[in-house]
Amino acid sequence: LFFFFQCDNAKGLKAFYDAIKYGPNHLMVFGGVCATVTSIIAESLKGWNLVQLSFAATTPELADKKKYPYFFRTVPSDNAVNPAILKLLKYFQWKRVGTLTQDVQRFSEVRNDLTGVLYGEDIEISDTESFSNDPCTSVKKLKGNDVRIILGQFDEEMAVKVFCCAYDEEMYGSKYQWIIPGWYENLWWESWINSSHCLSKNLLAAMEGYIGVDFEPLSSKMFRTISGRTPQQYEKEYNAKRGDGQSSKFHGYAYDGIWVIAKTLQRAMKYLNATNKHQKIEDFNYTNHKLGKIFLDAMNETNFFGVTGQVVFRNGERMGTIKFTQFQERKEVKVGEYNAVADTLEINNNSIRFQGLEPPKDKTIIQEELRKISLPLYSILSALTILGMIMASAFLFFNIKNRNQKLIKMSSPYMNNLIILGGMLSYASIFLFGLDGSFVSEKTFETLCTVRTWILTVGYTTAFGAMFAKTWRVHAIFKNVKMKKKIIKDQKLLVIVGGMLLIDLCILICWQVVDPLRRTVEKYNMEPDPAGRDISIRPILEHCENTHMTIWLGIVYAYKGLLMLFGCFLAWETRNVSIPALNDSKYIGMSVYNVGIMCIIGAAVSFLTRDQPNVQFCIVALVIIFCSTITLCLVFVPKLITLRTNPDAATQNRRFQFTQNQKKEDSKTSTSVTSVNQASTSRLEGLQSENHRLRMKITELDKDLEEVTMQLQDTPEKTTYIKQNHYQDLNDILSIRNFTDSKDGEKAILKNHLDQNPPAQWGSSDPSRTSKDPIEDINSPEHIQRRLSLQLPILHHAYLPSIGGVDASCASPCVSPSASPRHRHVPPSFRVMVSGL
């Protein structure tokens, strides 16, 4: 029996061949420490039928039984730690690891075997890095791939560099766990600290808590071994006999190796005695293949308890015990062991110590957190929305209750109801905009995406469509100079609003069918946990989007923009209509301005704050609340105030303005006449006084005629009854003649502007009807036709100054070029005292 001490291939081969040639016949080869020499000898043993048993060669290469069929070892190979590592990973539920390997064959083989062991065990090797001299680049890559559990294979010198790089990259502490070879010498870092740029304290800080994995030199069990001693007794005796000599961690495996050889020869002898009484083990020679096979089989059957634990071979590999140690405060502390025979792991939880409150996570735990709308914010905005809806309901009650009042009736109460309905729909959409994944399910949220879009779109069109339809009717009546009478009922306005809504529905239906809104989730960059836990928060945000979102929004915005431009045009065209109950142009302009500005600002801010749901919802809700509230208030508050303070203001403003302008014109006329002839001053003043009195009489009649006109407009099929004394007043007015001053040759101051019929015709009557009842005579077809011919010019006088009526801005008649002959301009030598008749 012999073994080699020198790691020299040439000397090893020479010693082996010399022993074969010159020595006695050897039954077995015991030894082989250096991997290179051992592998050469073991590969050639088959030719001599010799079985080799090593107690120190741990290289994984020797585990290849096809290449080394006669090789055994009592020490576990370097690959024996991989099943133990697998058990450790499963024990702490680490399912994601990374490897860092030095470019040396010994370490690469262990890494490759580890890959095979972990394969199929639901453990992911997320990154595999290797290095030759500088491990910092590989360490950075591991950190970049979020590797928390690092399985290292490198020697002591590279270990110092690795932990130095780990300190620089902050890959240590409670979030990381290093698992490296445990066969380093005691205080191994002190020998290599000078080869790195790290300070000793920084290196120790990075090393703190790493776990080393290595075979157990001696069993920790208290069992008696095959020698009759316990492992502890053996160690005590060994240390006593060793004295001051250097200790080797392989001494227990050498001791058990002797027992393996002894037990192998014993089994071989028993086998020979039982099968062939004439053959003995002393008869073995290098060409005796049969005895060599007997020795090989006998060694494979080895199974006993030695000082290193249970000695069992599996395909020539020792199934030994693997220990786990942890670096704690500058020293190695045993924290567990793995029994390869029983495939069991024992962890001493009292000894193992992690930097955090719990073992590190195998990866950054990403907890997706929905960025939801704050419940207090939703409650506040919902309260404001409810107040807005209460206000809208109050306006609706006011509008319905006073629908028969002249002021409200002239402003189209049905259209007012639609404006309120549109505002309430807009208010209602706020409740839907505030519902996200924290309140409803994903499927419900996707439904809400469509519903809230429809409600807001229909509400906008209903409110502004009704407002613009009202303005269009005023525009059609007062700006159409070719028609004597234009009756536009509310039913026609409803048709207009319905048409606008129909366009909305077409757009929305096409949107829903072709490219419906879907729930999408946008993920943002990870953020640290505010509570300090070893997790990262990935904010996610729900959106309502589709494939061609920009196109559909462009279509909707374009349609709404054209609608607002049309409203602005109507408001501008009807700005001079002097009946407040009909003319909302000023308020429409204010509404369009405020809504337009707020929508532009709100859309821009909402887009910029799409990653902040609270801010976005707050902006959208406030814009809707502001636009709806300001629109309803501009439409209804002036009416409410007017009705409360002055119910007759529907026509009073026009009369007051007319009287004031006439006074100014009278003043101008007086000054002009005085400059012409001072002698006629007194007479002129008398005429002006009489003229003013008659005009005031006309104004009073206008009030009654306007009421009649509005009734005609609402119920055109009926004929309004006009009191007989009003006709008498009209006849008195029509009997006024032209006033001229022929003595001085001055220009006429006033002149009647009558119709084609002479004034006398209004006072005449048919002799054949004088004996009939007055009421029956008034309602005769002839008188109805005459009354209509009278009412239409007065309607022009009240509502259409441009075709012959008195405008508040001028005292002289304003005649349209296309007016009828009865309203054409009078000769310049006359002044009109009464216009419109």
mmCIF file of C-alpha atoms in Angstrom, residues 91-275:
data_model
loop_
_atom_site.group_PDB
_atom_site.id
_atom_site.type_symbol
_atom_site.label_atom_id
_atom_site.label_comp_id
_atom_site.label_asym_id
_atom_site.label_seq_id
_atom_site.Cartn_x
_atom_site.Cartn_y
_atom_site.Cartn_z
ATOM 1 C CA TYR A 91 -35.411 24.986 3.290
ATOM 2 C CA PHE A 92 -35.398 28.802 3.037
ATOM 3 C CA GLN A 93 -37.668 28.777 -0.030
ATOM 4 C CA TRP A 94 -35.128 30.456 -2.258
ATOM 5 C CA LYS A 95 -36.258 29.791 -5.834
ATOM 6 C CA ARG A 96 -34.135 32.283 -7.693
ATOM 7 C CA VAL A 97 -30.333 32.270 -7.544
ATOM 8 C CA GLY A 98 -27.286 33.407 -9.450
ATOM 9 C CA THR A 99 -23.835 31.869 -9.796
ATOM 10 C CA LEU A 100 -20.433 33.548 -9.711
ATOM 11 C CA THR A 101 -17.574 31.243 -10.756
ATOM 12 C CA GLN A 102 -13.842 31.631 -11.080
ATOM 13 C CA ASP A 103 -12.534 30.468 -14.456
ATOM 14 C CA VAL A 104 -10.832 27.344 -13.124
ATOM 15 C CA GLN A 105 -11.802 23.835 -14.165
ATOM 16 C CA ARG A 106 -12.408 22.684 -10.612
ATOM 17 C CA PHE A 107 -14.958 25.427 -9.968
ATOM 18 C CA SER A 108 -16.511 25.289 -13.414
ATOM 19 C CA GLU A 109 -17.226 21.572 -12.989
ATOM 20 C CA VAL A 110 -18.961 22.196 -9.687
ATOM 21 C CA ARG A 111 -21.014 24.980 -11.261
ATOM 22 C CA ASN A 112 -22.025 22.765 -14.195
ATOM 23 C CA ASP A 113 -23.049 19.952 -11.864
ATOM 24 C CA LEU A 114 -25.038 22.409 -9.747
ATOM 25 C CA THR A 115 -26.920 23.509 -12.830
ATOM 26 C CA GLY A 116 -27.922 19.917 -13.456
ATOM 27 C CA VAL A 117 -28.945 19.393 -9.826
ATOM 28 C CA LEU A 118 -31.163 22.501 -9.789
ATOM 29 C CA TYR A 119 -32.698 21.723 -13.140
ATOM 30 C CA GLY A 120 -36.226 20.477 -12.709
ATOM 31 C CA GLU A 121 -36.359 21.452 -9.031
ATOM 32 C CA ASP A 122 -38.328 24.670 -9.591
ATOM 33 C CA ILE A 123 -35.259 26.766 -8.829
ATOM 34 C CA GLU A 124 -34.241 29.361 -11.387
ATOM 35 C CA ILE A 125 -30.645 30.282 -12.093
ATOM 36 C CA SER A 126 -31.378 33.814 -13.241
ATOM 37 C CA ASP A 127 -27.786 34.743 -14.044
ATOM 38 C CA THR A 128 -24.516 32.855 -14.492
ATOM 39 C CA GLU A 129 -21.351 34.943 -14.264
ATOM 40 C CA SER A 130 -17.693 33.972 -14.419
ATOM 41 C CA PHE A 131 -14.434 35.901 -14.092
ATOM 42 C CA SER A 132 -10.707 35.390 -14.357
ATOM 43 C CA ASN A 133 -9.117 38.105 -12.270
ATOM 44 C CA ASP A 134 -11.507 41.029 -11.709
ATOM 45 C CA PRO A 135 -14.945 39.990 -10.435
ATOM 46 C CA CYS A 136 -16.386 43.516 -10.144
ATOM 47 C CA THR A 137 -17.992 43.514 -13.588
ATOM 48 C CA SER A 138 -19.699 40.197 -12.875
ATOM 49 C CA VAL A 139 -20.863 41.427 -9.473
ATOM 50 C CA LYS A 140 -22.440 44.488 -11.112
ATOM 51 C CA LYS A 141 -24.287 42.274 -13.583
ATOM 52 C CA LEU A 142 -25.631 40.139 -10.780
ATOM 53 C CA LYS A 143 -26.944 43.228 -9.053
ATOM 54 C CA GLY A 144 -28.420 44.527 -12.290
ATOM 55 C CA ASN A 145 -30.329 41.256 -12.693
ATOM 56 C CA ASP A 146 -31.641 41.574 -9.136
ATOM 57 C CA VAL A 147 -29.855 38.445 -7.896
ATOM 58 C CA ARG A 148 -30.177 38.218 -4.122
ATOM 59 C CA ILE A 149 -28.897 34.661 -3.480
ATOM 60 C CA ILE A 150 -25.378 34.237 -4.904
ATOM 61 C CA LEU A 151 -23.736 30.803 -5.191
ATOM 62 C CA GLY A 152 -19.994 31.379 -5.438
ATOM 63 C CA GLN A 153 -17.171 29.072 -6.513
ATOM 64 C CA PHE A 154 -13.727 30.648 -6.101
ATOM 65 C CA ASP A 155 -10.598 30.367 -3.972
ATOM 66 C CA GLU A 156 -9.542 32.534 -1.032
ATOM 67 C CA GLU A 157 -7.656 35.092 -3.072
ATOM 68 C CA MET A 158 -10.602 35.741 -5.390
ATOM 69 C CA ALA A 159 -13.005 35.653 -2.444
ATOM 70 C CA VAL A 160 -11.361 38.776 -1.022
ATOM 71 C CA LYS A 161 -11.828 40.579 -4.336
ATOM 72 C CA VAL A 162 -15.417 39.385 -4.681
ATOM 73 C CA PHE A 163 -16.466 40.681 -1.262
ATOM 74 C CA CYS A 164 -14.622 43.924 -1.876
ATOM 75 C CA CYS A 165 -16.674 44.438 -5.054
ATOM 76 C CA ALA A 166 -19.817 43.398 -3.188
ATOM 77 C CA TYR A 167 -19.139 46.125 -0.637
ATOM 78 C CA ASP A 168 -18.710 48.711 -3.393
ATOM 79 C CA GLU A 169 -21.970 47.616 -5.010
ATOM 80 C CA GLU A 170 -23.761 47.388 -1.639
ATOM 81 C CA MET A 171 -24.553 43.717 -2.268
ATOM 82 C CA TYR A 172 -24.454 42.723 1.353
ATOM 83 C CA GLY A 173 -26.575 43.029 4.438
ATOM 84 C CA SER A 174 -30.151 41.997 5.015
ATOM 85 C CA LYS A 175 -31.096 41.799 1.320
ATOM 86 C CA TYR A 176 -28.345 39.469 0.108
ATOM 87 C CA GLN A 177 -27.045 35.991 0.957
ATOM 88 C CA TRP A 178 -23.680 34.670 -0.218
ATOM 89 C CA ILE A 179 -23.078 30.900 -0.304
ATOM 90 C CA ILE A 180 -19.419 30.012 -0.978
ATOM 91 C CA PRO A 181 -17.019 27.073 -0.417
ATOM 92 C CA GLY A 182 -16.381 26.325 3.228
ATOM 93 C CA TRP A 183 -12.962 24.727 2.903
ATOM 94 C CA TYR A 184 -11.013 27.968 3.278
ATOM 95 C CA GLU A 185 -8.345 28.114 5.968
ATOM 96 C CA ASN A 186 -9.048 29.773 9.286
ATOM 97 C CA LEU A 187 -8.726 33.599 9.048
ATOM 98 C CA TRP A 188 -8.232 33.181 5.322
ATOM 99 C CA TRP A 189 -8.969 36.831 4.468
ATOM 100 C CA GLU A 190 -5.994 38.145 6.414
ATOM 101 C CA SER A 191 -3.584 36.552 3.964
ATOM 102 C CA TRP A 192 -5.132 38.293 0.957
ATOM 103 C CA ILE A 193 -6.435 41.597 2.300
ATOM 104 C CA ASN A 194 -3.461 43.472 0.859
ATOM 105 C CA SER A 195 -4.319 42.298 -2.662
ATOM 106 C CA SER A 196 -7.523 44.372 -2.692
ATOM 107 C CA HIS A 197 -8.312 48.051 -2.320
ATOM 108 C CA CYS A 198 -10.808 47.498 0.499
ATOM 109 C CA LEU A 199 -10.294 48.362 4.099
ATOM 110 C CA SER A 200 -10.427 45.449 6.500
ATOM 111 C CA LYS A 201 -13.603 46.707 8.181
ATOM 112 C CA ASN A 202 -15.363 47.132 4.846
ATOM 113 C CA LEU A 203 -14.366 43.641 3.781
ATOM 114 C CA LEU A 204 -15.578 42.130 7.034
ATOM 115 C CA ALA A 205 -18.863 44.047 6.722
ATOM 116 C CA ALA A 206 -19.426 42.510 3.273
ATOM 117 C CA MET A 207 -18.443 39.029 4.499
ATOM 118 C CA GLU A 208 -20.714 39.110 7.520
ATOM 119 C CA GLY A 209 -23.350 36.401 7.302
ATOM 120 C CA TYR A 210 -22.032 34.413 4.341
ATOM 121 C CA ILE A 211 -22.656 30.636 4.474
ATOM 122 C CA GLY A 212 -19.834 28.193 3.769
ATOM 123 C CA VAL A 213 -20.473 24.662 2.485
ATOM 124 C CA ASP A 214 -17.945 21.856 2.944
ATOM 125 C CA PHE A 215 -17.728 18.228 3.951
ATOM 126 C CA GLU A 216 -17.690 17.398 7.653
ATOM 127 C CA PRO A 217 -14.128 16.365 8.794
ATOM 128 C CA LEU A 218 -15.494 14.320 11.687
ATOM 129 C CA SER A 219 -18.972 13.240 12.524
ATOM 130 C CA SER A 220 -20.749 15.134 15.258
ATOM 131 C CA LYS A 221 -22.729 12.069 16.270
ATOM 132 C CA MET A 222 -21.963 10.336 19.549
ATOM 133 C CA PHE A 223 -22.168 6.825 18.069
ATOM 134 C CA ARG A 224 -19.411 4.252 18.419
ATOM 135 C CA THR A 225 -17.612 3.655 15.166
ATOM 136 C CA ILE A 226 -16.288 0.436 13.645
ATOM 137 C CA SER A 227 -13.113 0.945 15.651
ATOM 138 C CA GLY A 228 -14.998 1.010 18.934
ATOM 139 C CA ARG A 229 -14.319 4.695 19.461
ATOM 140 C CA THR A 230 -16.662 7.607 19.084
ATOM 141 C CA PRO A 231 -15.608 10.387 16.709
ATOM 142 C CA GLN A 232 -14.904 12.585 19.714
ATOM 143 C CA GLN A 233 -12.674 9.957 21.326
ATOM 144 C CA TYR A 234 -10.834 9.449 18.072
ATOM 145 C CA GLU A 235 -10.226 13.187 17.698
ATOM 146 C CA LYS A 236 -8.912 13.435 21.253
ATOM 147 C CA GLU A 237 -6.513 10.529 20.687
ATOM 148 C CA TYR A 238 -5.435 11.925 17.313
ATOM 149 C CA ASN A 239 -4.634 15.330 18.780
ATOM 150 C CA ALA A 240 -2.700 13.720 21.601
ATOM 151 C CA LYS A 241 -0.545 11.695 19.219
ATOM 152 C CA ARG A 242 -0.171 14.550 16.733
ATOM 153 C CA GLY A 243 1.309 16.855 19.304
ATOM 154 C CA ASP A 244 2.458 20.117 17.786
ATOM 155 C CA GLY A 245 2.314 18.814 14.262
ATOM 156 C CA GLN A 246 0.092 20.422 11.634
ATOM 157 C CA SER A 247 -3.423 19.069 11.499
ATOM 158 C CA SER A 248 -5.069 17.960 8.274
ATOM 159 C CA LYS A 249 -8.782 17.948 7.771
ATOM 160 C CA PHE A 250 -8.426 14.700 5.817
ATOM 161 C CA HIS A 251 -7.083 12.618 8.709
ATOM 162 C CA GLY A 252 -10.512 11.200 9.577
ATOM 163 C CA TYR A 253 -11.081 10.134 5.953
ATOM 164 C CA ALA A 254 -7.650 8.501 5.883
ATOM 165 C CA TYR A 255 -8.499 6.641 9.053
ATOM 166 C CA ASP A 256 -11.805 5.455 7.646
ATOM 167 C CA GLY A 257 -10.009 4.585 4.412
ATOM 168 C CA ILE A 258 -7.882 2.026 6.184
ATOM 169 C CA TRP A 259 -10.993 0.459 7.562
ATOM 170 C CA VAL A 260 -12.538 0.429 4.093
ATOM 171 C CA ILE A 261 -9.577 -1.510 2.695
ATOM 172 C CA ALA A 262 -9.622 -3.914 5.611
ATOM 173 C CA LYS A 263 -13.327 -4.575 5.260
ATOM 174 C CA THR A 264 -12.962 -4.961 1.501
ATOM 175 C CA LEU A 265 -10.228 -7.599 1.824
ATOM 176 C CA GLN A 266 -12.221 -9.354 4.514
ATOM 177 C CA ARG A 267 -15.273 -9.638 2.255
ATOM 178 C CA ALA A 268 -13.088 -10.772 -0.626
ATOM 179 C CA MET A 269 -11.566 -13.530 1.497
ATOM 180 C CA LYS A 270 -14.961 -14.705 2.627
ATOM 181 C CA TYR A 271 -16.135 -14.752 -0.947
ATOM 182 C CA LEU A 272 -13.126 -16.788 -2.059
ATOM 183 C CA ASN A 273 -13.536 -19.229 0.792
ATOM 184 C CA ALA A 274 -17.169 -19.691 -0.015
ATOM 185 C CA THR A 275 -16.708 -20.133 -3.759
#
